[in-house]
Coordinates of C-alpha atoms and ligand atoms in Angstrom, one line a residue:
X77 CA -22.1 -6.7 -20.4
X78 CA -19.5 -4.5 -22.0
X79 CA -19.1 -1.0 -21.1
X80 CA -17.5 1.7 -22.6
X81 CA -14.6 3.1 -21.0
X82 CA -13.0 4.8 -23.8
X83 CA -11.9 8.0 -22.9
X84 CA -14.3 10.5 -23.2
X85 CA -12.5 12.5 -26.2
X86 CA -11.5 9.0 -28.5
X87 CA -13.3 9.4 -31.6
X88 CA -12.1 6.6 -32.7
X89 CA -10.3 3.3 -32.4
X90 CA -7.0 5.2 -33.5
X91 CA -7.5 7.3 -30.2
X92 CA -8.5 5.2 -27.9
X93 CA -5.4 3.8 -28.1
X94 CA -3.0 6.8 -28.6
X95 CA -5.3 8.3 -25.4
X96 CA -3.8 4.4 -23.4
X97 CA 0.1 5.0 -24.9
X98 CA -0.2 8.7 -23.5
X99 CA -1.5 7.7 -19.8
X100 CA 1.5 5.0 -20.2
X101 CA 3.7 7.5 -20.5
X102 CA 2.6 10.3 -18.0
X103 CA 2.4 8.3 -15.6
X104 CA 5.3 6.9 -16.7
X105 CA 7.4 9.6 -16.2
X106 CA 5.6 10.4 -13.3
X107 CA 6.7 7.5 -11.3
X108 CA 10.7 8.8 -12.8
X109 CA 9.7 11.9 -10.9
X110 CA 9.0 10.6 -8.0
X111 CA 11.6 8.1 -7.3
X112 CA 13.8 10.6 -8.4
X113 CA 12.8 13.3 -5.2
X114 CA 12.1 15.6 -7.3
X115 CA 8.3 15.2 -7.1
X116 CA 8.9 16.5 -4.2
X117 CA 11.6 18.7 -3.9
X118 CA 9.1 20.9 -6.8
X119 CA 6.0 20.9 -4.2
X120 CA 8.7 21.4 -0.8
X121 CA 10.7 24.6 -2.7
X122 CA 8.2 26.0 -5.7
X123 CA 10.6 25.3 -7.7
X124 CA 12.7 22.6 -10.0
X125 CA 15.3 24.1 -11.9
X126 CA 17.3 21.9 -14.8
X127 CA 21.4 23.2 -14.5
X128 CA 21.6 22.8 -10.4
X129 CA 19.6 19.6 -11.4
X130 CA 22.6 18.0 -13.6
X131 CA 25.3 19.7 -11.7
X132 CA 23.9 18.1 -8.8
X133 CA 23.4 15.0 -10.1
X134 CA 26.6 14.9 -12.5
X135 CA 25.3 14.8 -16.0
X136 CA 24.2 16.5 -18.6
X137 CA 20.6 19.3 -18.5
X138 CA 19.9 18.1 -21.8
X139 CA 18.9 14.7 -19.7
X140 CA 17.0 15.8 -17.9
X141 CA 15.0 18.5 -19.7
X142 CA 13.5 16.2 -21.7
X143 CA 11.8 14.6 -19.2
X144 CA 10.5 17.9 -18.0
X145 CA 9.5 18.9 -20.5
X146 CA 7.0 15.6 -21.3
X147 CA 5.3 16.6 -18.2
X148 CA 4.0 20.5 -18.7
X149 CA 3.3 19.4 -22.7
X150 CA 1.1 16.7 -20.1
X151 CA -0.3 19.5 -17.9
X152 CA 1.4 17.9 -14.4
X153 CA 4.0 20.8 -14.7
X154 CA 4.6 24.6 -16.1
X155 CA 7.5 26.8 -16.8
X156 CA 8.2 29.8 -15.0
X157 CA 9.5 33.6 -16.4
X158 CA 13.1 31.9 -15.6
X159 CA 13.4 28.5 -16.8
X160 CA 12.8 26.6 -13.9
X161 CA 9.6 24.1 -13.8
X162 CA 6.8 24.2 -11.3
X163 CA 4.5 22.0 -10.7
X164 CA 1.3 22.6 -11.7
X165 CA -2.0 23.3 -9.5
X166 CA -3.3 19.7 -10.6
X167 CA 0.3 18.4 -9.7
X168 CA 0.1 20.4 -6.5
X169 CA -3.2 18.0 -5.8
X170 CA -1.7 14.7 -7.1
X171 CA 1.1 15.4 -4.3
X172 CA -1.2 13.8 -2.0
X173 CA -1.3 11.3 -3.2
X174 CA 2.3 9.8 -4.5
X175 CA 2.7 6.9 -2.6
X176 CA 0.0 5.1 -5.0
X177 CA 2.3 5.9 -7.3
X178 CA 5.0 3.0 -5.7
X179 CA 1.9 1.1 -4.8
X180 CA 0.3 0.6 -7.4
X181 CA 2.6 1.7 -10.0
X182 CA 6.2 0.9 -9.0
X183 CA 6.2 -1.1 -7.1
X184 CA 4.8 -4.2 -9.6
X185 CA 6.5 -2.7 -12.3
X186 CA 8.6 -6.5 -11.9
X187 CA 5.4 -8.5 -12.5
X188 CA 4.2 -6.5 -16.0
X189 CA 7.0 -6.2 -17.7
X190 CA 6.5 -10.4 -17.7
X191 CA 3.2 -10.5 -17.9
X192 CA 2.7 -13.1 -20.9
X193 CA 5.1 -14.5 -19.4
X194 CA 2.7 -15.5 -16.1
X195 CA -0.2 -15.5 -18.2
X196 CA 1.1 -18.4 -19.6
X197 CA 2.7 -19.6 -16.8
X198 CA 6.0 -20.2 -18.5
X199 CA 7.0 -17.1 -15.2
X200 CA 5.9 -18.1 -11.2
X201 CA 5.3 -14.9 -8.9
X202 CA 7.9 -16.0 -6.4
X203 CA 10.1 -17.7 -7.9
X204 CA 11.1 -15.9 -10.5
X205 CA 9.1 -12.6 -10.7
X206 CA 8.4 -10.4 -8.0
X207 CA 6.9 -6.8 -6.6
X208 CA 9.9 -4.6 -5.4
X209 CA 9.1 -4.9 -1.6
X210 CA 11.4 -1.4 -1.3
X211 CA 9.2 0.6 -3.4
X212 CA 5.9 -0.7 -1.9
X213 CA 7.2 -0.3 2.0
X214 CA 8.3 3.4 0.3
X215 CA 4.4 4.1 -1.3
X216 CA 2.9 3.0 2.0
X217 CA 5.4 5.0 3.8
X218 CA 4.0 8.7 2.4
X219 CA 0.3 6.6 2.7
X220 CA 0.3 5.9 6.2
X221 CA -0.8 9.0 7.4
X222 CA -3.8 7.9 5.6
X223 CA -4.8 6.1 7.8
X224 CA -3.2 6.2 11.2
X225 CA -5.7 8.6 13.0
X226 CA -8.4 5.4 12.2
X227 CA -5.7 2.3 12.9
X228 CA -3.7 5.0 16.0
X229 CA -7.3 5.7 17.0
X230 CA -9.0 1.7 17.2
X231 CA -5.5 0.2 19.2
X232 CA -5.3 3.8 22.0
X233 CA -9.5 3.4 22.6
X234 CA -8.7 -0.4 22.9
X235 CA -5.9 0.3 25.7
X236 CA -3.8 -1.8 24.2
X237 CA -0.9 -2.9 26.7
X238 CA 1.0 -4.5 23.6
X239 CA 0.6 -4.8 20.1
X240 CA 2.1 -6.9 16.9
X241 CA 2.1 -6.4 14.1
X242 CA 1.2 -8.2 11.6
X243 CA 3.5 -8.2 7.9
X244 CA 4.7 -4.6 9.8
X245 CA 6.8 -3.7 6.9
X246 CA 9.0 -0.4 7.7
X247 CA 7.5 -0.7 11.1
X248 CA 6.2 4.0 11.0
X249 CA 2.8 3.0 12.1
X250 CA 3.5 1.1 15.3
X251 CA 6.4 3.4 16.0
X252 CA 3.8 6.0 15.7
X253 CA 1.3 4.2 17.7
X254 CA 4.0 3.7 20.6
X255 CA 5.2 7.5 20.6
X256 CA 1.0 8.6 21.2
X257 CA 1.0 6.3 24.3
X258 CA 4.5 6.1 27.2
X259 CA 2.7 2.8 27.3
X260 CA 2.6 1.1 24.5
X261 CA 4.7 -1.8 23.3
X262 CA 4.9 -2.9 20.2
X263 CA 6.4 -6.0 17.8
X264 CA 6.4 -6.1 13.9
X265 CA 7.1 -9.5 12.5
X266 CA 7.7 -9.6 9.1
X267 CA 9.1 -12.0 6.6
X268 CA 11.6 -9.8 4.4
X269 CA 14.9 -9.4 5.2
X270 CA 15.2 -5.8 3.7
X271 CA 11.5 -3.9 5.4
X272 CA 12.9 -5.6 9.1
X273 CA 16.2 -4.0 8.2
X274 CA 13.8 -0.5 6.7
X275 CA 11.9 -1.5 10.1
X276 CA 14.7 -1.2 12.4
X277 CA 16.3 1.8 10.9
X278 CA 12.4 3.5 12.3
X279 CA 12.3 2.5 15.8
X280 CA 16.8 2.9 16.0
X281 CA 15.5 6.9 14.4
X282 CA 12.7 7.2 16.8
X283 CA 14.6 5.9 20.0
X284 CA 12.2 3.1 20.6
X285 CA 14.3 0.7 21.6
X286 CA 13.8 0.2 25.5
X287 CA 10.0 -0.3 23.7
X288 CA 9.5 -1.8 19.9
X289 CA 10.4 -4.6 18.9
X290 CA 11.5 -6.2 14.6
X291 CA 11.4 -10.3 14.7
X292 CA 11.9 -11.7 10.7
X293 CA 9.8 -14.4 10.7
X294 CA 6.3 -15.6 9.1
X295 CA 3.1 -14.2 10.1
X296 CA 0.6 -16.7 8.9
X297 CA 1.6 -18.8 11.9
X298 CA 1.7 -17.8 14.7
X299 CA 2.6 -20.6 16.0
X300 CA 6.3 -20.0 14.2
X301 CA 7.0 -16.5 16.2
X302 CA 9.3 -16.7 19.3
X303 CA 7.3 -17.6 23.2
X304 CA 8.7 -13.8 23.8
X305 CA 7.2 -11.9 20.5
X306 CA 3.9 -13.4 21.1
X307 CA 3.7 -13.2 24.9
X308 CA 1.6 -10.3 26.6
X309 CA -0.2 -9.2 23.2
X310 CA -3.2 -8.0 23.8
X311 CA -4.2 -6.5 20.3
X312 CA -3.2 -8.0 17.2
X313 CA -2.7 -4.9 13.6
X314 CA -2.9 -6.5 9.8
X315 CA -2.5 -3.8 7.5
X316 CA -2.3 -5.1 3.6
X317 CA -1.5 -8.7 4.4
X318 CA -4.5 -10.8 5.2
X319 CA -5.7 -10.6 1.2
X320 CA -1.9 -12.0 0.4
X321 CA -3.4 -14.7 3.7
X322 CA -6.5 -15.9 1.5
X323 CA -4.7 -16.2 -1.5
X324 CA -2.0 -18.4 -0.3
X325 CA -2.9 -21.0 2.5
X326 CA -6.7 -19.8 0.9
X327 CA -10.0 -19.3 3.4
X328 CA -9.4 -22.0 6.0
X329 CA -5.9 -21.2 6.2
X330 CA -7.4 -17.6 6.6
X331 CA -9.9 -18.4 8.7
X332 CA -7.5 -20.2 10.9
X333 CA -5.2 -17.6 11.3
X334 CA -7.6 -15.2 12.7
X335 CA -8.7 -17.9 14.9
X336 CA -4.9 -18.1 16.5
X337 CA -5.7 -14.4 16.5
X338 CA -8.4 -14.7 18.1
X339 CA -6.4 -17.0 21.4
X340 CA -4.4 -15.5 21.4
X341 CA -5.4 -11.5 22.5
X342 CA -7.8 -12.7 24.4
X343 CA -11.5 -12.1 25.8
X344 CA -10.4 -8.6 26.6
X345 CA -7.8 -8.5 23.2
X346 CA -8.3 -6.9 19.3
X347 CA -7.6 -7.5 16.4
X348 CA -7.1 -4.7 14.2
X349 CA -7.4 -5.3 10.6
X350 CA -7.0 -2.9 7.5
X351 CA -7.4 -4.3 3.9
X352 CA -9.1 -3.0 0.3
X353 CA -12.3 -4.4 -0.3
X354 CA -12.7 -6.5 -3.2
X355 CA -15.8 -6.0 -5.6
X356 CA -18.7 -6.7 -4.8
X357 CA -20.6 -6.6 -8.5
X358 CA -18.9 -6.4 -11.2
X359 CA -21.8 -3.7 -12.3
X360 CA -20.2 -0.6 -10.2
X361 CA -16.8 -1.7 -11.2
X362 CA -16.0 1.1 -13.1
X363 CA -17.2 3.5 -10.6
X364 CA -14.7 2.0 -7.5
X365 CA -11.5 3.9 -7.6
X366 CA -8.5 1.9 -9.2
X367 CA -10.5 -1.6 -7.7
X368 CA -10.2 -3.9 -11.7
X369 CA -6.7 -3.3 -11.4
X370 CA -5.8 -3.8 -8.3
X371 CA -7.4 -7.0 -8.7
X372 CA -5.8 -7.6 -11.2
X373 CA -2.1 -7.2 -10.0
X374 CA -3.3 -9.1 -7.2
X375 CA -4.2 -12.3 -9.2
X376 CA -1.1 -12.6 -10.9
X377 CA 1.2 -11.3 -7.4
X378 CA 0.0 -14.7 -5.9
X379 CA -3.3 -12.2 -3.6
X380 CA -6.8 -12.3 -3.3
X381 CA -9.2 -9.9 -2.4
X382 CA -12.3 -10.4 -1.0
X383 CA -15.0 -8.1 0.0
X384 CA -15.7 -6.2 3.0
X385 CA -19.2 -8.6 3.9
X386 CA -16.6 -11.4 2.8
X387 CA -13.9 -10.4 5.8
X388 CA -16.6 -10.1 8.2
X389 CA -18.0 -13.6 7.5
X390 CA -14.3 -15.1 8.3
X391 CA -13.9 -12.6 11.5
X392 CA -17.5 -14.4 12.9
X393 CA -16.3 -17.9 12.0
X394 CA -13.5 -17.4 13.9
X395 CA -15.0 -17.3 16.8
X396 CA -14.5 -12.7 17.0
X397 CA -17.4 -11.0 16.3
X398 CA -16.9 -7.1 14.4
X399 CA -17.3 -4.5 16.3
X400 CA -16.4 -1.1 14.6
X401 CA -15.9 -0.6 10.7
X402 CA -13.9 2.9 10.5
X403 CA -13.1 4.3 7.3
X404 CA -10.2 4.8 6.1
X405 CA -8.7 7.6 3.6
X406 CA -7.0 5.1 1.0
X407 CA -8.8 4.2 -1.9
X408 CA -11.6 1.0 -1.4
X409 CA -9.8 0.2 2.1
X410 CA -11.3 0.0 5.8
X411 CA -10.4 -0.5 9.0
X412 CA -12.6 -3.2 11.3
X413 CA -12.2 -3.7 15.3
X414 CA -12.8 -7.9 16.1
X415 CA -13.0 -8.4 19.4
X416 CA -14.2 -11.9 20.6
X417 CA -17.3 -12.2 22.6
X418 CA -17.1 -12.5 26.0
X419 CA -18.7 -13.0 28.8
X420 CA -15.8 -9.7 31.1
X421 CA -17.5 -6.8 29.4
Ligands
LIG682 C1 2.2 -4.3 1.8 S1 2.9 -5.0 2.3 C2 1.9 -3.8 4.7 C3 3.2 -3.4 5.1 C4 2.1 -2.0 6.3 N1 1.4 -3.9 6.9 C5 1.8 -0.6 5.9 O1 0.3 -1.3 6.2 O2 2.6 0.1 5.7 C6 2.7 -6.1 3.5 C7 3.7 -6.4 3.9 O3 3.9 -7.6 4.5 C8 5.6 -8.3 4.3 N2 4.7 -9.9 4.2 C9 3.7 -10.7 3.6 N3 4.0 -12.1 4.0 C10 4.6 -12.4 4.6 C11 4.7 -13.0 5.9 N4 4.1 -14.3 5.6 N5 4.8 -12.8 7.0 C12 5.1 -11.7 7.0 N6 5.2 -11.5 6.4 C13 5.3 -11.1 5.7 C14 5.6 -7.7 3.1 O4 7.0 -8.2 3.6 C15 5.1 -6.4 3.3 O5 6.3 -5.6 4.4

C-alpha cells in the first residue's frame, strides 16, 4: 500500500522537497523561539521588541532580527507599526501546545542528529547518544495541565493515602495532587539524577517536604527500592514510562512489573497509568496525530509503544482488571485505571 503524503501545494517532486525543507526550518525556528523564552514572552507581553531583547542579551540586534523576520515569512509572527513583532492568531493557537516542541522535537534532536549512526549500529542509544532529559521534562511540564485533571481525579477518586509515582520527572504531578488533598503523601522515583534534582526543587518550592519524598532509583524493579518508600503505598501512578519497560524488559518483564505493582497496592489499591497508544491499523496511520513520527523516535530510543488493547491484556495477565479508561488531552494518550479483582469491594 502506498500513501501520497505530499503536501497539498506540492505539484512536483521539487516542490515536495522544498515543502519538507520549509517545514523543517519553520519547526526549528519555532523551537528556538520557545527555548529562548520568546514564544512565552510574546504570548504574555503581546510583543517582542528586538532592540530591547538585544540589549538584555548583550548581543547585536542584527543577530535577533533574522529569526523573527523568518517567522513573519512563515506566518507565525507579524510586524507591528512600531517595528516590534507579535504572534499571529495561528501562533497564539499553537502556543498552548508548545510543550510538544520539546517533547517531540527538541528532546530528540541529539538522536536525530545521529540517525544514520543509530540505523547502522555505529552508535548505540544510551551509550553514545541520548535524548535530552532536561528538555523532555521542560516540555512535559507545560503539557501537564492536559493530563492533571484526569490523573488527579483518578488518584483523588481512589481515596489514595500514599502514591508512588514511577518515573516522576519534575514531580509536578504528585506535588499538585498533594496540594489538592492535604492527607495525601507521595514518593517520586526517577533514575535520572537531573530529573531528581528538579523534582526536589519542585517539592521544596511548594513546601511539601514533609509529605513528598523523591528517591533516585530504578522504577523497573520495585524490590530494589528502600522499604520505607514502598511502605503504605496504596496507589501507583506511572506516566509515559511503561513503554520504556516494554522495549527494555520485553512483554514478560512488563507484565512482571505490573504484577509487582498489583502486589504492592493490594486489594483496594489502584494502578493509574498514562500511555500513548501505538498504531493499531496501518491504514489509519495518516489520520493519527503525529503517531508514525512518535513511533519512529521511540524505535531509536529504546522505547516501544503498544496499542491500548495490548496494555489492557498485559494488565489482565498481571492479575488486575481494568476499572476505567479515561481520555487524556494529549496526542493519542489514555489513562488506564486498574485494580486487583477483590472480594473486599
Ligand atoms: C517521559 S518522562 C515522564 C516524566 C513524568 N512521568 C511525566 O509524565 O511528566 C520519563 C521519566 O522516567 C524516567 N525513567 C526512565 N527510566 C527509568 C527507570 N528505569 N527508573 C526510574 N525512572 C526512569 C526518566 O528519567 C524520565 O524522567
